[in-house]
Tab-separated table of C-alpha atoms and ligand atoms in Angstrom:
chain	number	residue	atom	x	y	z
A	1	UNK	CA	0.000	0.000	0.000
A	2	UNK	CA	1.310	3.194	-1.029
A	3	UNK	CA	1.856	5.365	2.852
A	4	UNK	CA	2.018	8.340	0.402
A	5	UNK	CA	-1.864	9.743	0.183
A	6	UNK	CA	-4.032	12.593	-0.454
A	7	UNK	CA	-6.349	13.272	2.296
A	8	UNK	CA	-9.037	16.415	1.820
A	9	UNK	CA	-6.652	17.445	-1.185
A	10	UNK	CA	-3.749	17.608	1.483
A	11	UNK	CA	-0.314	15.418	0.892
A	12	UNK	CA	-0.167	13.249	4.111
A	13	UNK	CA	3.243	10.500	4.661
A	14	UNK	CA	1.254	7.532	6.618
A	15	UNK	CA	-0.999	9.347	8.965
A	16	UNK	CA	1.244	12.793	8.837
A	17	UNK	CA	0.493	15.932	6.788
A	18	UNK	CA	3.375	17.259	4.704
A	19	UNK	CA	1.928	20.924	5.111
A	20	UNK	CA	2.578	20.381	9.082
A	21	UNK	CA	5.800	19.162	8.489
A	22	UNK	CA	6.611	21.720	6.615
A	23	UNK	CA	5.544	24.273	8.459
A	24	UNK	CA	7.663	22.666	11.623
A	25	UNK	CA	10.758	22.013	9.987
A	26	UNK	CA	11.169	23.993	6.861
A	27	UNK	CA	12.631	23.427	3.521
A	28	UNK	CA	13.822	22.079	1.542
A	29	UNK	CA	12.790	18.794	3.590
A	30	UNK	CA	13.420	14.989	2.877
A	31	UNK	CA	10.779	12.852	4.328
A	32	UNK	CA	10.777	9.464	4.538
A	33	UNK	CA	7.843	6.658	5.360
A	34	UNK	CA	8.728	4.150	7.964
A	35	UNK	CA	6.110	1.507	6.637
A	36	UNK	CA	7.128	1.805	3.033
A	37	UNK	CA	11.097	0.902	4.160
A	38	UNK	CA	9.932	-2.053	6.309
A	39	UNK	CA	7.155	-3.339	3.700
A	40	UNK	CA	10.077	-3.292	0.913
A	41	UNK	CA	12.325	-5.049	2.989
A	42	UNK	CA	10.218	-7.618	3.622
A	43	UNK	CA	9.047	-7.949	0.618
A	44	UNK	CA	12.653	-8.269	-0.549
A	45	UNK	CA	13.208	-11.339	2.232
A	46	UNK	CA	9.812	-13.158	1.346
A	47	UNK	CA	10.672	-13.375	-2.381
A	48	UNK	CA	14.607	-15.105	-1.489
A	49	UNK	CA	12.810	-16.965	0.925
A	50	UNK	CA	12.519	-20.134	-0.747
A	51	UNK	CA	16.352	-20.467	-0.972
A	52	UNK	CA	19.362	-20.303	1.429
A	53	UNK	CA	20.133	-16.983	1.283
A	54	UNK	CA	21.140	-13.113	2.191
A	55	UNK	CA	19.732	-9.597	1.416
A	56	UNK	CA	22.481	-6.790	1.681
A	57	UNK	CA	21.025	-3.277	1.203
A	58	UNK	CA	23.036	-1.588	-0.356
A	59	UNK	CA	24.184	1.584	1.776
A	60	UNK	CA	24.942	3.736	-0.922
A	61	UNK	CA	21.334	4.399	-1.658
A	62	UNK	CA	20.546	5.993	1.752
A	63	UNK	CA	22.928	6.317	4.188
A	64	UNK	CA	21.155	7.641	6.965
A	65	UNK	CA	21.947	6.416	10.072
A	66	UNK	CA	17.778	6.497	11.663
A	67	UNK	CA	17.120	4.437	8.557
A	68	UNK	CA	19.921	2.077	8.502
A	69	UNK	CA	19.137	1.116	11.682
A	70	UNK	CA	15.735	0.181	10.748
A	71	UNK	CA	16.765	-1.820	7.340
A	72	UNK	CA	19.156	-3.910	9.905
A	73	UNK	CA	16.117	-4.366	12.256
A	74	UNK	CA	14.616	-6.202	9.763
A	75	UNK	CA	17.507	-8.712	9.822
A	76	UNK	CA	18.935	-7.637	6.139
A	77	UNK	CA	22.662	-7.462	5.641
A	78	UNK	CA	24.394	-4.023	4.500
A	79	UNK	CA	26.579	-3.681	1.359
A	80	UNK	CA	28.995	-0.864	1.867
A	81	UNK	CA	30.851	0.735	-0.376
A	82	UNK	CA	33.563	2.594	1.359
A	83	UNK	CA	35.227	2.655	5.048
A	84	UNK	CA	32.641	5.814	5.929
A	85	UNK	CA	29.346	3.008	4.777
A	86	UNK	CA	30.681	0.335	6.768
A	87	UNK	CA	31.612	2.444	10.111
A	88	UNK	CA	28.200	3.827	10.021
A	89	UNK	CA	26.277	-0.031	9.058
A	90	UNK	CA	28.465	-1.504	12.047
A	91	UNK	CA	27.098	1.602	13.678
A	92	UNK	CA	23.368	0.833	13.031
A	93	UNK	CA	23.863	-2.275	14.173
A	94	UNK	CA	24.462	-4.547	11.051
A	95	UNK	CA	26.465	-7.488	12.228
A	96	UNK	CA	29.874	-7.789	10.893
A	97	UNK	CA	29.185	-11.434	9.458
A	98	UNK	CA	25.999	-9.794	7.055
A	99	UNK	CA	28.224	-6.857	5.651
A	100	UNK	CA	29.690	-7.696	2.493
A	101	UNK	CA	32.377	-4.135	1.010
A	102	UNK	CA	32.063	-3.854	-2.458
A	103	UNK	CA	33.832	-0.991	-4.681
A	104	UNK	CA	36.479	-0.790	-7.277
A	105	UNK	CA	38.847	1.373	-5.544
A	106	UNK	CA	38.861	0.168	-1.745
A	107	UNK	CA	42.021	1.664	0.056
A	108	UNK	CA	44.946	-0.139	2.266
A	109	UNK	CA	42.840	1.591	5.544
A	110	UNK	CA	39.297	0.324	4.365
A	111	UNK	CA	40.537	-2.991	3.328
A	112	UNK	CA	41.822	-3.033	6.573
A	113	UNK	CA	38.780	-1.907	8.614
A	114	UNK	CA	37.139	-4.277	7.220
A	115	UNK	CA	39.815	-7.350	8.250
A	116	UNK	CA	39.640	-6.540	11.501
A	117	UNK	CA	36.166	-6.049	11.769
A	118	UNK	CA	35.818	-9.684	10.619
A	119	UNK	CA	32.850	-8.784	7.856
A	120	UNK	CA	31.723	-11.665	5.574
A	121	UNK	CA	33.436	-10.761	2.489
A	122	UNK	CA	35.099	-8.613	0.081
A	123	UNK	CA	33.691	-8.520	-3.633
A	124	UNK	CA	36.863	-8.189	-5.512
A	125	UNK	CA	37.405	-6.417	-8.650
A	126	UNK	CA	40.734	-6.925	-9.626
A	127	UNK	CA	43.483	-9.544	-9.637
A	128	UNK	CA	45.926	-6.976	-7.662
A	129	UNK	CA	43.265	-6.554	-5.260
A	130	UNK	CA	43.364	-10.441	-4.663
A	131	UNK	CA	46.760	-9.998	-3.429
A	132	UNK	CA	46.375	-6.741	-1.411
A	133	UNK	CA	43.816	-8.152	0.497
A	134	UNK	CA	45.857	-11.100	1.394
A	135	UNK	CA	48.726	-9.256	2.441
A	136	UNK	CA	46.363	-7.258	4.507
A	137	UNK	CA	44.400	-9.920	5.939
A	138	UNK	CA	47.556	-11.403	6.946
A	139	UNK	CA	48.822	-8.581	8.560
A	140	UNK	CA	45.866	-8.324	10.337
A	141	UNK	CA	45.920	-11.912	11.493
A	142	UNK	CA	42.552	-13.101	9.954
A	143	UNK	CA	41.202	-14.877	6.557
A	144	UNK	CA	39.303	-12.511	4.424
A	145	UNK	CA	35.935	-13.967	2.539
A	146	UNK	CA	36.037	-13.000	-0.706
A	147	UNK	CA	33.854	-13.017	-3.982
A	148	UNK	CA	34.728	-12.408	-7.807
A	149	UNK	CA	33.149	-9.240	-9.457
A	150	UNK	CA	32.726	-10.990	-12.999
A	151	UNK	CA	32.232	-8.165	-15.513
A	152	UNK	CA	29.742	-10.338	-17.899
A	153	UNK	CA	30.005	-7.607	-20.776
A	154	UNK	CA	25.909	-7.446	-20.719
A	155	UNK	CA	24.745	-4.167	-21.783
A	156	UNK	CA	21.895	-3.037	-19.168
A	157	UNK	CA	20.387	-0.455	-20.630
A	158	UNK	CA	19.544	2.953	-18.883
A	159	UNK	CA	21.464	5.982	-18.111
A	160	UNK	CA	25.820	5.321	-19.157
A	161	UNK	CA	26.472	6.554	-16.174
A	162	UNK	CA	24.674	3.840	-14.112
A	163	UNK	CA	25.890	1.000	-16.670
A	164	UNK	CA	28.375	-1.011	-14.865
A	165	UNK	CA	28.344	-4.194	-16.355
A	166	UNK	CA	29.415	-3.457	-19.709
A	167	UNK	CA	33.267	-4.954	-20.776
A	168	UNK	CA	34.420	-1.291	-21.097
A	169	UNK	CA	33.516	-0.182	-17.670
A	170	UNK	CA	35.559	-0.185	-15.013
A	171	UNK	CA	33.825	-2.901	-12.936
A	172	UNK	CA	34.602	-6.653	-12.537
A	173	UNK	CA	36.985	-8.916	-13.836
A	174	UNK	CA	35.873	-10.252	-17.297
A	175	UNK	CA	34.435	-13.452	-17.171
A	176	UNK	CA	36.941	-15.329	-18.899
A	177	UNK	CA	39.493	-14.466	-16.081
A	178	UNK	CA	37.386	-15.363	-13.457
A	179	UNK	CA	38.301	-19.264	-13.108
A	180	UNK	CA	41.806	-18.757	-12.984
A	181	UNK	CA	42.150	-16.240	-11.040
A	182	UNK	CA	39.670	-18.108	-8.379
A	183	UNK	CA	43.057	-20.957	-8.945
A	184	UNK	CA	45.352	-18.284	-8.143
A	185	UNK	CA	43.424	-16.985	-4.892
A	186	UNK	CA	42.585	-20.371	-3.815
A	187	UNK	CA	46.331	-20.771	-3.368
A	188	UNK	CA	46.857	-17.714	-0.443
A	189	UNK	CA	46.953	-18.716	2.743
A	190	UNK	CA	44.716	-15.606	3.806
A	191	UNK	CA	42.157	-15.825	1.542
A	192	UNK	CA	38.515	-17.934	2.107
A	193	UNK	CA	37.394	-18.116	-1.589
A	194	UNK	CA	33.397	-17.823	-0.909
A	195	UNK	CA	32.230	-17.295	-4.630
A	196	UNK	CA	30.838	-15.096	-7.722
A	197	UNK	CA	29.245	-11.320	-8.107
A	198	UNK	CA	27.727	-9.257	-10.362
A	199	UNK	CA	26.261	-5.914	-10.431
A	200	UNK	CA	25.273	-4.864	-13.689
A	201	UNK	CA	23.843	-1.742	-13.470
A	202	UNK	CA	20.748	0.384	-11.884
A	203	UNK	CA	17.457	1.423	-12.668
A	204	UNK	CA	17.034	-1.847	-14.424
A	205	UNK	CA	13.253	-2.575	-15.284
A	206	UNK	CA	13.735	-5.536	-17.820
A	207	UNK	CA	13.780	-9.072	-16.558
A	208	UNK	CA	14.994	-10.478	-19.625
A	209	UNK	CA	18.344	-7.905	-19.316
A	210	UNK	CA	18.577	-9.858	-15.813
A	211	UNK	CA	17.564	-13.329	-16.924
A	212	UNK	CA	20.576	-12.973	-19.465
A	213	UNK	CA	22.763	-11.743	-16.617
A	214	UNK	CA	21.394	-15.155	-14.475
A	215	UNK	CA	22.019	-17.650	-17.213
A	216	UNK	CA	25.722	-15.943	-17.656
A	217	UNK	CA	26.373	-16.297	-14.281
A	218	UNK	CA	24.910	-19.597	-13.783
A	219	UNK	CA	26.797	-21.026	-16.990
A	220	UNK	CA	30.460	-19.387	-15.283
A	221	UNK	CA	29.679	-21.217	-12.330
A	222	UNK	CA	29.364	-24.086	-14.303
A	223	UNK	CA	32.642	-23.457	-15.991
A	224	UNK	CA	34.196	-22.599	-12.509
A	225	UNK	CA	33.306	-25.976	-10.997
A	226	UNK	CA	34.647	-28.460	-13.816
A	227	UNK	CA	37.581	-26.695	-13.434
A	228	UNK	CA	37.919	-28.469	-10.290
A	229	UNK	CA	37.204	-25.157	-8.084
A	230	UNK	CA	34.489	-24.763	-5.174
A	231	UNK	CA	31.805	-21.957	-5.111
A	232	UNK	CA	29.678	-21.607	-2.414
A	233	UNK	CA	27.425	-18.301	-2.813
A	234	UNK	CA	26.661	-16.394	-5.752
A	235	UNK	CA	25.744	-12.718	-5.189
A	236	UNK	CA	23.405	-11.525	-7.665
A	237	UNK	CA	24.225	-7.650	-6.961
A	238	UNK	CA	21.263	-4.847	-7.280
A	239	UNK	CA	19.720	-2.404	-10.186
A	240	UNK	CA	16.404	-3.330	-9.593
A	241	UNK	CA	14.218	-0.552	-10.768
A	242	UNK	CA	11.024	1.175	-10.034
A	243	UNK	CA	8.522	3.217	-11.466
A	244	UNK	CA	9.088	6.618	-11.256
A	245	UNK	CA	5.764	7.629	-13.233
A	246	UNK	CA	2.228	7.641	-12.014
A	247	UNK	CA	3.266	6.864	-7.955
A	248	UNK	CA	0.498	9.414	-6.974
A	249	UNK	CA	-3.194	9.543	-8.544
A	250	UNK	CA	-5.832	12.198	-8.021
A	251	UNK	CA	-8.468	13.632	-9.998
A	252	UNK	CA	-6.739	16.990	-9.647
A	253	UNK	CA	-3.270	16.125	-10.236
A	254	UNK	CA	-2.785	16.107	-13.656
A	255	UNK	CA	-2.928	12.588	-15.613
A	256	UNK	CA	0.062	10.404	-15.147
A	257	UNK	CA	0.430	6.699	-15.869
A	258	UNK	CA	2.495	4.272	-14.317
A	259	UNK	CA	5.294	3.318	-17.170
A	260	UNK	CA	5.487	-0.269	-15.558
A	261	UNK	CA	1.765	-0.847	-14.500
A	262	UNK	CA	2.485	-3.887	-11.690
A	263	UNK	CA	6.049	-4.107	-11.822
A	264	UNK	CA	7.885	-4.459	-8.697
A	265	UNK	CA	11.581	-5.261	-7.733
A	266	UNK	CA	10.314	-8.751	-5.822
A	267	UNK	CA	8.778	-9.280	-8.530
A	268	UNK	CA	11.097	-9.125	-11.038
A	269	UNK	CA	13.465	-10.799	-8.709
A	270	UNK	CA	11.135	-14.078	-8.333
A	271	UNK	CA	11.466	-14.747	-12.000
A	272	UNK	CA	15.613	-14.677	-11.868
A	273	UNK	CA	15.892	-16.499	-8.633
A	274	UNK	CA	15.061	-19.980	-10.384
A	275	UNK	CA	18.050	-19.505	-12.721
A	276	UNK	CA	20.071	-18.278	-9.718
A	277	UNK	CA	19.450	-21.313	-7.373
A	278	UNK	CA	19.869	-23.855	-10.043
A	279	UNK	CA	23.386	-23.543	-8.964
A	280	UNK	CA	22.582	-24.707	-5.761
A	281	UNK	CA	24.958	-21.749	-4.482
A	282	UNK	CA	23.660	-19.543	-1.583
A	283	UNK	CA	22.149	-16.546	-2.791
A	284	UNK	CA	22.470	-12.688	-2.282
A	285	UNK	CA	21.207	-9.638	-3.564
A	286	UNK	CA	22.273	-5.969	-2.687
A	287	UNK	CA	18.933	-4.040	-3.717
A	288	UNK	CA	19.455	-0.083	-2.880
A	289	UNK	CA	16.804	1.950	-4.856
A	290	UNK	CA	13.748	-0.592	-4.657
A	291	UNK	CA	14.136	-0.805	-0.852
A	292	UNK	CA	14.120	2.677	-0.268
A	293	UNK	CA	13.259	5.256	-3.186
A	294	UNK	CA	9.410	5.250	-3.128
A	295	UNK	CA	9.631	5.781	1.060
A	296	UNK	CA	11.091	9.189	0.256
A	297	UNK	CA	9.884	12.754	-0.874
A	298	UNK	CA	11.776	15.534	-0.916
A	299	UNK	CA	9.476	18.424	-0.202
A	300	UNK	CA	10.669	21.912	-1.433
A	301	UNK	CA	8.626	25.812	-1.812
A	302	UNK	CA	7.800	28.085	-4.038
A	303	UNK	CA	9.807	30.965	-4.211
A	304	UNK	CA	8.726	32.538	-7.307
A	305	UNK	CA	6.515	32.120	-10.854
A	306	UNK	CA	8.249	33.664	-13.761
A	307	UNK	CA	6.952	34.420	-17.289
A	308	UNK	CA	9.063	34.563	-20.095
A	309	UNK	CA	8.325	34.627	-23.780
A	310	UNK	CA	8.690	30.699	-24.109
A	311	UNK	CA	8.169	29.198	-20.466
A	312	UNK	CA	7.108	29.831	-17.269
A	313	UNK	CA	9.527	28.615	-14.016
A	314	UNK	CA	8.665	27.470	-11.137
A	315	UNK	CA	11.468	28.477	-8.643
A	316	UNK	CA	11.834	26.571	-5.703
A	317	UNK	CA	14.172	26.220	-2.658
A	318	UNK	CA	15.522	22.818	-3.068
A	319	UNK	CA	18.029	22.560	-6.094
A	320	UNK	CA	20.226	20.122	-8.055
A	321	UNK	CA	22.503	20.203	-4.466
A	322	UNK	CA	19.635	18.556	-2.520
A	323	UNK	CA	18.548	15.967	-5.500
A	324	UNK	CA	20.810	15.738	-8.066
A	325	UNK	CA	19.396	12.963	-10.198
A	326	UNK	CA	17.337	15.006	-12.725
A	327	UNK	CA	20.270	17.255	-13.301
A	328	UNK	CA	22.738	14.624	-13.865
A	329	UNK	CA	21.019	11.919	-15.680
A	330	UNK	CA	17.698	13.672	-16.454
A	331	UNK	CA	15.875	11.360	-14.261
A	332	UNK	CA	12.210	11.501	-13.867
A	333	UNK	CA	10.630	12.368	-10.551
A	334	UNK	CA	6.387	12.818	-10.123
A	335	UNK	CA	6.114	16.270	-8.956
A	336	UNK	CA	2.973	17.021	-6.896
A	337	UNK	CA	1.102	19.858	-4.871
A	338	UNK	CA	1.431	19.389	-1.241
A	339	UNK	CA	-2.332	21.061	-1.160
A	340	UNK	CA	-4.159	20.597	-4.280
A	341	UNK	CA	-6.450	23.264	-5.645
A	342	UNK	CA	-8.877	23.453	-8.349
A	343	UNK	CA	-7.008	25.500	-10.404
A	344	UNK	CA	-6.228	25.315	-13.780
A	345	UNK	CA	-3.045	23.431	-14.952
A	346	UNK	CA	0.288	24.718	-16.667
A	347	UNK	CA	3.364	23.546	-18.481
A	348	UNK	CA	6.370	24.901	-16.508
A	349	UNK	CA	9.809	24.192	-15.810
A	350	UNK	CA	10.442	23.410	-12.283
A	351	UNK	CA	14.078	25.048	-11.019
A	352	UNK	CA	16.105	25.262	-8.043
A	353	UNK	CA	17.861	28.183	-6.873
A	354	UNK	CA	21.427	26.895	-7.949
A	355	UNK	CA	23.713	29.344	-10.555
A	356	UNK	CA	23.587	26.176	-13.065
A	357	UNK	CA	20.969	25.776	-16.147
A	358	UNK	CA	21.197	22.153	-15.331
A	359	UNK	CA	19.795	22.656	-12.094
A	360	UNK	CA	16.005	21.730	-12.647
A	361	UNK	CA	13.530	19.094	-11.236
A	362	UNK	CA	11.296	18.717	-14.232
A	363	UNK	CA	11.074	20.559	-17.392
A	364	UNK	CA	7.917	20.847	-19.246
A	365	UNK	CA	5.383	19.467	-16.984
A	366	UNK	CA	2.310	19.963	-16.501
A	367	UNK	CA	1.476	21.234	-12.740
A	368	UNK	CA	-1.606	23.059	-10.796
A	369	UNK	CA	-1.099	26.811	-10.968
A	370	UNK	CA	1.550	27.430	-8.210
A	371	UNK	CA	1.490	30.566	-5.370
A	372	UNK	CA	4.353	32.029	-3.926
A	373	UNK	CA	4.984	30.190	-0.812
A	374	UNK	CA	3.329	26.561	-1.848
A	375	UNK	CA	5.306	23.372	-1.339
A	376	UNK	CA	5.760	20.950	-4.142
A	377	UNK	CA	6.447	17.246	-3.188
A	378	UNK	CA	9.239	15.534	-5.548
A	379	UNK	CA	8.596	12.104	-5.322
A	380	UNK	CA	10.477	8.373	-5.044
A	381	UNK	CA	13.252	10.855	-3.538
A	382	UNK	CA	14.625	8.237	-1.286
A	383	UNK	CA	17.565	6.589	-3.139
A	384	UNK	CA	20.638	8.371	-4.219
A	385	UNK	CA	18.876	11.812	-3.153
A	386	UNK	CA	20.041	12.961	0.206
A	387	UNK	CA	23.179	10.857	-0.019
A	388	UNK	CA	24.735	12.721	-3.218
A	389	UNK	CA	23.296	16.235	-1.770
A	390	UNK	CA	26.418	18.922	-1.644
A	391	UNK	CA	27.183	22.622	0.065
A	392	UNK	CA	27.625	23.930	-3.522
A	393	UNK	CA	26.626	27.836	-3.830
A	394	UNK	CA	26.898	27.577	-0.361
A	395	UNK	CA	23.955	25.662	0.460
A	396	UNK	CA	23.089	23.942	3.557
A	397	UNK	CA	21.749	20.363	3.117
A	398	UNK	CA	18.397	19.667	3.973
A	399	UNK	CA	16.722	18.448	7.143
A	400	UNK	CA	15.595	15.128	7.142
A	401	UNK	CA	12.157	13.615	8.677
A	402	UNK	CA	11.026	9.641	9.403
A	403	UNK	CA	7.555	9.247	9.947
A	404	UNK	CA	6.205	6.104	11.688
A	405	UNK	CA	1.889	6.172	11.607
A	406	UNK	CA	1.124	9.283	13.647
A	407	UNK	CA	4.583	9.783	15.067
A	408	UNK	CA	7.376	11.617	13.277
A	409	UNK	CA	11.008	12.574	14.174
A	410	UNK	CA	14.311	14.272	12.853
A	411	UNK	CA	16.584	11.798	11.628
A	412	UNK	CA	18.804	14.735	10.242
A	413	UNK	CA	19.098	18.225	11.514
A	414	UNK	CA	19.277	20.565	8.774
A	415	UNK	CA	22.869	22.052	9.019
A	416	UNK	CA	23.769	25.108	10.193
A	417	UNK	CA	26.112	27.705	8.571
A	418	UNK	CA	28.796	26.318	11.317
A	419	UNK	CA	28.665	23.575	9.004
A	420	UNK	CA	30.100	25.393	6.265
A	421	UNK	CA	33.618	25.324	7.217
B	1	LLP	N1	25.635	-3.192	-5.428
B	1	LLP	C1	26.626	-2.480	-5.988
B	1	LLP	C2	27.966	-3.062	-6.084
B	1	LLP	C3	26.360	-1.191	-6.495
B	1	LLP	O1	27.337	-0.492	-7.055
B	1	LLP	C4	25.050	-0.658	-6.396
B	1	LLP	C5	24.736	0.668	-6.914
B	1	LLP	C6	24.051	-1.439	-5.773
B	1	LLP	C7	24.384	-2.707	-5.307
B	1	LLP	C8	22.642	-0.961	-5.588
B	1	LLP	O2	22.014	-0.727	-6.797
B	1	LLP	P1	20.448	-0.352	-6.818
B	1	LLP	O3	19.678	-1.559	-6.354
B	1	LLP	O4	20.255	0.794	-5.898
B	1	LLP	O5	20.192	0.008	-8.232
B	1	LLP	N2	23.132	7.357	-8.384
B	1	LLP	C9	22.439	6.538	-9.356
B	1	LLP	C10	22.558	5.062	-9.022
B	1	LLP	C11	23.967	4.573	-8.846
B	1	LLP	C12	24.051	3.130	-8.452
B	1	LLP	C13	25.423	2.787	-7.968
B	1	LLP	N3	25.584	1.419	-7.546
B	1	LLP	C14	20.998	6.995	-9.438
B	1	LLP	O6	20.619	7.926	-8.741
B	1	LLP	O7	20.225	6.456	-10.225
């Protein structure tokens, strides 16, 4: 159920109204929905259910510590990214033995941090990594897990700069490497050889892209095992999309769609999963975006309306520093009224403050005639919206809300100009 409603033409988050939030802690304000994280995670569990298995959310997607706490809660794992993701997922209370570090630039110190903190494993991307990590590891006086990022040159789709699985980017180690390089690390003394990864990519809505991804995978482990070599888990990675479109409906909002009427990450993920466990490996999955986009909005208001000879702008206090996904890869958010009126609706350009043309939340769209001092609600702001926010022009980042039924608290203070140096 979606916790994101219109009640008496005001924008409520479960049973809170945006307009009082607003009015309590300002803007630009990111709110998230308690129920909608905790739904999606289950969700998540129920469809890897059937097989042994682990969830990892990945951390990159919303790093807040209020709502990391709450994904661990629900007993997924975390996969982190850098030293700064895993101190604050040990932090929330992810146990070291469900935190998998991913990344294809981890550092002496994170590699480190991570040894001594004993987490599951490392998802390696490189043959010199291999051997850094045993040198570490040894160092350290522990075995580090590990898993092979296999780069399995499958073309995702989407936005280049979220294609990662592709044989020129950087990611992975091309499948025809993998099985001797698993040889070579199953030779050091400080390495446990656990298995295979992949991570192709984000924003993926097709489940034949991922079916292809499955069978590649599948077939390598395959491969890997006649070659006399052991593999024990196969992580599956994350990308799985949502639907941006249509995620609000109301007779006065103007007419959206869904682009992907029914689609859903489980979903998708309960049609791959077959091809996955035929390996008999145990499975994983790092979803970011599908666990935690649609629980956010980012709320921002009206500064000013402004005519010109071919548009009219909407300018609003939030910019392409609080939510920088329509600015960098032209991503779609639904942009609604907080209060809807009965008034008639306009094309406009929705715009942030920020000394950048690129800084914009929509362009062209069609919107309820908007007063000076309204709040606009730019939805599915949860994933990779806070998280990539910035100071630049010299702006503070936003506050940041998490509401549970009636109840509601900061999980962020907005900063302060302190802050700023
Ligand atoms: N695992 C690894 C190794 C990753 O690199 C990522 C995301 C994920 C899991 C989670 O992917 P998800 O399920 O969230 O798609 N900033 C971009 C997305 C970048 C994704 C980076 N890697 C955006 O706003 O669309």
């Amino acid at each position: 159920m979606n916790p994101y409603t219109y009640r008496n033409a005001e924008l409520y988050c479960e049973s809170v109204s945006l307009s009082h939030l607003v009015s309590q802690f300002g803007t630009p304000l990111y709110v998230y929905s308690t129920q909608s994280i905790v739904d999606s995670c289950r969700s998540m569990q129920q469809v890897m259910a059937g097989s042994p298995h682990r969830t990892y959310y990945a951390v990159k997607a919303n790093a807040n510590p209020a709502l990391l706490h709450l994904i661990a809660r629900e007993g997924l794992g975390a996969d982190v990214g850098s030293k700064g993701e895993l101190y604050l997922a040990l932090r929330a209370g992810f146990p070291p033995e469900r935190i998998t570090f991913s990344g294809v630039g981890k550092q002496d110190d994170e590699i480190e941090y991570g040894c001594k903190h004993n987490i599951h494993a490392f998802n390696v991307e490189s043959a010199q990594e291999i051997e850094v990590i045993n040198t570490i590891a040894s160092r350290v006086g522990t075995t580090a897990g590990i898993l092979l990022r296999a780069n399995l040159d499958i073309d995702a789709g989407g936005h280049a700069y979220v294609s990662t699985g592709k044989k020129q980017n950087k990611f992975g180690i091309p499948s025809a490497d993998i099985p001797g390089l698993l040889r070579r690390a199953s030779g050091l003394s400080h390495i446990h050889l656990l298995g295979i990864h992949s991570h192709i990519g984000s924003q993926i809505t097709s489940t034949e892209t991922f079916l292809q991804a499955a069978r590649s995978l599948a077939h390598l482990v395959r491969n890997v095992r006649e070659a006399g070599l052991t593999v024990q888990e196969l992580d599956f990675g994350g990308g799985y999309g949502i639907d941006y479109h249509g995620f609000l409906s109301h007779p006065l909002l103007p007419q959206e769609r869904p682009e992907l009427p029914g689609f859903s990450a489980p979903a998708l993920l309960a049609s791959i999963i077959p091809v996955l466990a035929s390996t008999g490996c145990r499975l994983a999955v790092q979803p970011g975006r599908s666990i935690i986009a649609q629980s956010g909005v980012l709320c921002v208001r009206v500064l000013y309306r402004k005519q010109t000879e071919n548009k009219v702008f909407i300018i609003v206090d939030g910019g392409m520093n609080d939510l920088i996904r329509p600015s960098l890869y032209h991503a779609y958010h639904q942009i609604v009224p907080v209060t809807l009126r009965e008034t008639p609706h306009e094309q406009v350009d929705v715009v942030g403050p920020v000394c950048e043309s690129g800084d914009f939340f929509a362009q062209d769209r069609m919107l309820q005639t908007m007063e000076r001092g309204d709040f606009l609600g730019v939805m599915c702001a949860g994933a990779y919206g806070f998280v990539l926010a910035s100071n630049y022009n010299g702006r503070l980042k936003a506050a940041e809300v998490c509401v549970d039924g009636p109840a509601y608290s900061v999980v962020r203070e907005r900063e302060r100009f302190d802050d700023l140096q």
